[in-house]
Amino acid sequence: MASFQLRDILLGVATAATQIEGGDTNNSWYDWYCQGKIKDGSSPLRATDHARLWPEDFDRMRDMGVKTYRMSVEWSRIEPEKGRFDDTALAQYRAMLQRLNDLGIRPLLTLHHFTNPLWFEQMGAFEHPDSTSLFLRYAATVVRALGDLVSDFVTINEPNVYAVQGYLYGLWPPGRRSLAATWRVMARLAECHVRAYPMIHQIRKGMGRTDTQVGVAHHMRAFSPLNPKNPWHRLCARLLSTLFQDRLAQAMLGGHFRFPLPKSKAVKPGAYYDFLGINYYTRSSVRGFADHVRPGVPVNDLGWEIWPEGLIACARSLYKAFPAPIYITENGTCDLEDTFRSRFIYEHLAAIAASDLPIRRYYHWCFADNFEWLEGESARFGLVHVDFATQQRTVKRSGRFYAALIQQNGCDEALYETYAANQSYPSRARIGTSKKSPGTGRIC
């Protein structure tokens, strides 16, 4: 049967400030662009100009029926210099949150989504011993300024991706290649979340608010042995899952810092979550300590395997260790021509509908095509097409499908046949590595 019904699930969309706002030269990713590190040479200075066009974008979300919106605030706008907070930036975010509430769209606010103010980056970011207190001061400022308009918070987005990409592989700011630094940063980010969790509750309690929900957006992959009969493949799959995501979850959610994460004297074991935020995109097939893609599997335009069953496997694993309502805080796919995104959405939501897990929210990544980190503007994940030169928005076919799913709170046979039934996945990546290579010298 192609039809399914979604039970008690809010369907929404997700974005991140640096990827959409534009106009900010004071953050680590604009500096990364200035170093010539973005593959297609595009800049987050343009992005989707959301800092100016947000009323139009929010009206479009309303028209699509979006129930909840995950957005982030830009630390570099709010605290452009160490210790100086910008009331104008906070007022703009207040206006945005107020508008969402007026439209009946429930906001989920992310405090840190990969990007740092330059002053913080230049002092060593989360390697610096003062970074936890500085993050907590920033977080407290945001919650005091905005906490009457939003009850749901993500403290940190994907600490493992931030640490691995920036400190192990050196592909993201600050471009380090140190295993020890990777573990230190991952542990520091976990400590930031653990200490922010009670603080956010306390601040909002002082406002008379008792509906606070705080969690993290934890990036999870399904790690599978390339050859299930090969003991080395099985061992490596277990180890990679443990080192990349499981130890971090134990630290962030339970306060248990186990090897290889350095212990934090400021953290005691406990429960530091009101929901389980899971970002899921793909499966890693393992035959050693590196990612591989199985031959012949469906992939997206970046070459990531499309495996909807992995979303449920990851969610079940985390829920078993930390029972709580589950929010799929990111799930989406790179599809340049929008030829298979509807099928991707259908199959992942069908897997959710068939599951017995308490999945309460689903946030599609992303609302509109944006600046996709190292890929720049070349990788399109949006439900809404953006012409970056003109900033014109056009709802894609997949966006119309998602709007219909929201309206029906599920999918019937007619909807499936209209949008998803005849779509097929690519068998190889369509975005290659022949574009401008990173590291070609500073350009601004």
PDB file of N, CA and C in Angstrom, residues 6 11-13 59-67 341-342 345-346 349 362 364 366-367 383-384 395-411 415 419:
ATOM      1  N   LEU A   6       0.012   9.883   9.219  1.00  0.00           N
ATOM      2  CA  LEU A   6       0.953  10.315  10.249  1.00  0.00           C
ATOM      3  C   LEU A   6       0.177  10.618  11.524  1.00  0.00           C
ATOM      4  N   LEU A  11       4.701  18.512  10.928  1.00  0.00           N
ATOM      5  CA  LEU A  11       5.607  18.573   9.792  1.00  0.00           C
ATOM      6  C   LEU A  11       6.089  20.008   9.605  1.00  0.00           C
ATOM      7  N   GLY A  12       7.409  20.154   9.509  1.00  0.00           N
ATOM      8  CA  GLY A  12       7.973  21.481   9.390  1.00  0.00           C
ATOM      9  C   GLY A  12       9.159  21.520   8.457  1.00  0.00           C
ATOM     10  N   VAL A  13       9.874  22.629   8.486  1.00  0.00           N
ATOM     11  CA  VAL A  13      11.070  22.826   7.674  1.00  0.00           C
ATOM     12  C   VAL A  13      12.167  23.399   8.568  1.00  0.00           C
ATOM     13  N   ASP A  59       5.576  34.035   4.879  1.00  0.00           N
ATOM     14  CA  ASP A  59       4.257  33.941   4.242  1.00  0.00           C
ATOM     15  C   ASP A  59       4.179  32.704   3.349  1.00  0.00           C
ATOM     16  N   ARG A  60       5.276  32.388   2.679  1.00  0.00           N
ATOM     17  CA  ARG A  60       5.285  31.196   1.833  1.00  0.00           C
ATOM     18  C   ARG A  60       5.175  29.927   2.687  1.00  0.00           C
ATOM     19  N   MET A  61       5.852  29.909   3.826  1.00  0.00           N
ATOM     20  CA  MET A  61       5.706  28.766   4.736  1.00  0.00           C
ATOM     21  C   MET A  61       4.250  28.598   5.151  1.00  0.00           C
ATOM     22  N   ARG A  62       3.613  29.714   5.490  1.00  0.00           N
ATOM     23  CA  ARG A  62       2.193  29.654   5.874  1.00  0.00           C
ATOM     24  C   ARG A  62       1.358  29.095   4.737  1.00  0.00           C
ATOM     25  N   ASP A  63       1.621  29.574   3.524  1.00  0.00           N
ATOM     26  CA  ASP A  63       0.839  29.113   2.376  1.00  0.00           C
ATOM     27  C   ASP A  63       1.042  27.622   2.115  1.00  0.00           C
ATOM     28  N   MET A  64       2.222  27.096   2.461  1.00  0.00           N
ATOM     29  CA  MET A  64       2.495  25.668   2.289  1.00  0.00           C
ATOM     30  C   MET A  64       1.955  24.841   3.444  1.00  0.00           C
ATOM     31  N   GLY A  65       1.452  25.501   4.481  1.00  0.00           N
ATOM     32  CA  GLY A  65       0.881  24.789   5.610  1.00  0.00           C
ATOM     33  C   GLY A  65       1.876  24.352   6.659  1.00  0.00           C
ATOM     34  N   VAL A  66       3.109  24.859   6.604  1.00  0.00           N
ATOM     35  CA  VAL A  66       4.158  24.446   7.543  1.00  0.00           C
ATOM     36  C   VAL A  66       3.695  24.679   8.978  1.00  0.00           C
ATOM     37  N   LYS A  67       3.859  23.653   9.825  1.00  0.00           N
ATOM     38  CA  LYS A  67       3.385  23.712  11.208  1.00  0.00           C
ATOM     39  C   LYS A  67       4.445  24.166  12.199  1.00  0.00           C
ATOM     40  N   ARG A 341      13.152  14.112  -5.170  1.00  0.00           N
ATOM     41  CA  ARG A 341      12.950  14.545  -3.781  1.00  0.00           C
ATOM     42  C   ARG A 341      11.595  14.105  -3.239  1.00  0.00           C
ATOM     43  N   SER A 342      10.563  14.135  -4.065  1.00  0.00           N
ATOM     44  CA  SER A 342       9.240  13.712  -3.580  1.00  0.00           C
ATOM     45  C   SER A 342       9.273  12.251  -3.148  1.00  0.00           C
ATOM     46  N   ILE A 345      11.107  12.065   0.245  1.00  0.00           N
ATOM     47  CA  ILE A 345      10.243  12.478   1.353  1.00  0.00           C
ATOM     48  C   ILE A 345       9.208  11.405   1.651  1.00  0.00           C
ATOM     49  N   TYR A 346       8.569  10.901   0.594  1.00  0.00           N
ATOM     50  CA  TYR A 346       7.548   9.866   0.783  1.00  0.00           C
ATOM     51  C   TYR A 346       8.106   8.662   1.525  1.00  0.00           C
ATOM     52  N   LEU A 349       8.972   9.467   5.281  1.00  0.00           N
ATOM     53  CA  LEU A 349       7.771   9.641   6.094  1.00  0.00           C
ATOM     54  C   LEU A 349       6.976   8.349   6.207  1.00  0.00           C
ATOM     55  N   TYR A 362       8.877  16.329  12.389  1.00  0.00           N
ATOM     56  CA  TYR A 362       9.747  16.061  11.244  1.00  0.00           C
ATOM     57  C   TYR A 362      10.036  17.393  10.563  1.00  0.00           C
ATOM     58  N   HIS A 364      11.920  19.044   7.430  1.00  0.00           N
ATOM     59  CA  HIS A 364      12.593  18.810   6.165  1.00  0.00           C
ATOM     60  C   HIS A 364      13.736  19.798   6.000  1.00  0.00           C
ATOM     61  N   CYS A 366      15.919  21.367   3.241  1.00  0.00           N
ATOM     62  CA  CYS A 366      15.645  22.603   3.944  1.00  0.00           C
ATOM     63  C   CYS A 366      14.455  23.277   3.272  1.00  0.00           C
ATOM     64  N   PHE A 367      14.070  24.427   3.804  1.00  0.00           N
ATOM     65  CA  PHE A 367      12.929  25.140   3.240  1.00  0.00           C
ATOM     66  C   PHE A 367      13.214  25.578   1.803  1.00  0.00           C
ATOM     67  N   LEU A 383      12.881  22.817  -0.775  1.00  0.00           N
ATOM     68  CA  LEU A 383      11.534  22.625  -1.314  1.00  0.00           C
ATOM     69  C   LEU A 383      11.145  23.792  -2.204  1.00  0.00           C
ATOM     70  N   VAL A 384      11.865  24.891  -2.041  1.00  0.00           N
ATOM     71  CA  VAL A 384      11.625  26.105  -2.810  1.00  0.00           C
ATOM     72  C   VAL A 384      12.890  26.419  -3.596  1.00  0.00           C
ATOM     73  N   VAL A 395       8.166  27.695  -5.599  1.00  0.00           N
ATOM     74  CA  VAL A 395       7.918  26.411  -4.932  1.00  0.00           C
ATOM     75  C   VAL A 395       8.102  25.286  -5.945  1.00  0.00           C
ATOM     76  N   LYS A 396       8.926  24.311  -5.591  1.00  0.00           N
ATOM     77  CA  LYS A 396       9.193  23.182  -6.472  1.00  0.00           C
ATOM     78  C   LYS A 396       8.024  22.182  -6.427  1.00  0.00           C
ATOM     79  N   ARG A 397       8.069  21.235  -7.347  1.00  0.00           N
ATOM     80  CA  ARG A 397       7.077  20.160  -7.342  1.00  0.00           C
ATOM     81  C   ARG A 397       7.103  19.417  -6.009  1.00  0.00           C
ATOM     82  N   SER A 398       8.319  19.170  -5.474  1.00  0.00           N
ATOM     83  CA  SER A 398       8.426  18.497  -4.174  1.00  0.00           C
ATOM     84  C   SER A 398       7.847  19.359  -3.060  1.00  0.00           C
ATOM     85  N   GLY A 399       7.952  20.683  -3.191  1.00  0.00           N
ATOM     86  CA  GLY A 399       7.341  21.566  -2.210  1.00  0.00           C
ATOM     87  C   GLY A 399       5.829  21.474  -2.231  1.00  0.00           C
ATOM     88  N   ARG A 400       5.261  21.342  -3.418  1.00  0.00           N
ATOM     89  CA  ARG A 400       3.802  21.172  -3.524  1.00  0.00           C
ATOM     90  C   ARG A 400       3.381  19.823  -2.933  1.00  0.00           C
ATOM     91  N   PHE A 401       4.214  18.813  -3.144  1.00  0.00           N
ATOM     92  CA  PHE A 401       3.935  17.501  -2.558  1.00  0.00           C
ATOM     93  C   PHE A 401       3.971  17.569  -1.031  1.00  0.00           C
ATOM     94  N   TYR A 402       4.985  18.228  -0.494  1.00  0.00           N
ATOM     95  CA  TYR A 402       5.111  18.333   0.960  1.00  0.00           C
ATOM     96  C   TYR A 402       3.930  19.108   1.546  1.00  0.00           C
ATOM     97  N   ALA A 403       3.509  20.165   0.861  1.00  0.00           N
ATOM     98  CA  ALA A 403       2.351  20.924   1.327  1.00  0.00           C
ATOM     99  C   ALA A 403       1.099  20.048   1.355  1.00  0.00           C
ATOM    100  N   ALA A 404       0.951  19.191   0.355  1.00  0.00           N
ATOM    101  CA  ALA A 404      -0.209  18.292   0.317  1.00  0.00           C
ATOM    102  C   ALA A 404      -0.131  17.247   1.429  1.00  0.00           C
ATOM    103  N   LEU A 405       1.088  16.764   1.710  1.00  0.00           N
ATOM    104  CA  LEU A 405       1.261  15.828   2.821  1.00  0.00           C
ATOM    105  C   LEU A 405       0.837  16.462   4.141  1.00  0.00           C
ATOM    106  N   ILE A 406       1.214  17.722   4.333  1.00  0.00           N
ATOM    107  CA  ILE A 406       0.835  18.432   5.553  1.00  0.00           C
ATOM    108  C   ILE A 406      -0.683  18.567   5.630  1.00  0.00           C
ATOM    109  N   GLN A 407      -1.285  18.935   4.527  1.00  0.00           N
ATOM    110  CA  GLN A 407      -2.739  19.130   4.512  1.00  0.00           C
ATOM    111  C   GLN A 407      -3.475  17.829   4.819  1.00  0.00           C
ATOM    112  N   GLN A 408      -2.983  16.716   4.265  1.00  0.00           N
ATOM    113  CA  GLN A 408      -3.638  15.422   4.491  1.00  0.00           C
ATOM    114  C   GLN A 408      -3.193  14.748   5.778  1.00  0.00           C
ATOM    115  N   ASN A 409      -2.104  15.262   6.369  1.00  0.00           N
ATOM    116  CA  ASN A 409      -1.462  14.586   7.499  1.00  0.00           C
ATOM    117  C   ASN A 409      -1.135  13.145   7.138  1.00  0.00           C
ATOM    118  N   GLY A 410      -0.671  12.988   5.914  1.00  0.00           N
ATOM    119  CA  GLY A 410      -0.329  11.666   5.432  1.00  0.00           C
ATOM    120  C   GLY A 410      -0.358  11.658   3.915  1.00  0.00           C
ATOM    121  N   CYS A 411      -0.426  10.469   3.354  1.00  0.00           N
ATOM    122  CA  CYS A 411      -0.387  10.323   1.899  1.00  0.00           C
ATOM    123  C   CYS A 411      -1.402   9.271   1.463  1.00  0.00           C
ATOM    124  N   LEU A 415      -2.194  10.867  -4.216  1.00  0.00           N
ATOM    125  CA  LEU A 415      -1.077  11.781  -3.999  1.00  0.00           C
ATOM    126  C   LEU A 415       0.250  11.102  -4.330  1.00  0.00           C
ATOM    127  N   TYR A 419       2.872  12.350  -7.432  1.00  0.00           N
ATOM    128  CA  TYR A 419       4.152  12.989  -7.158  1.00  0.00           C
ATOM    129  C   TYR A 419       5.352  12.047  -7.041  1.00  0.00           C
TER     130      TYR A 419
END
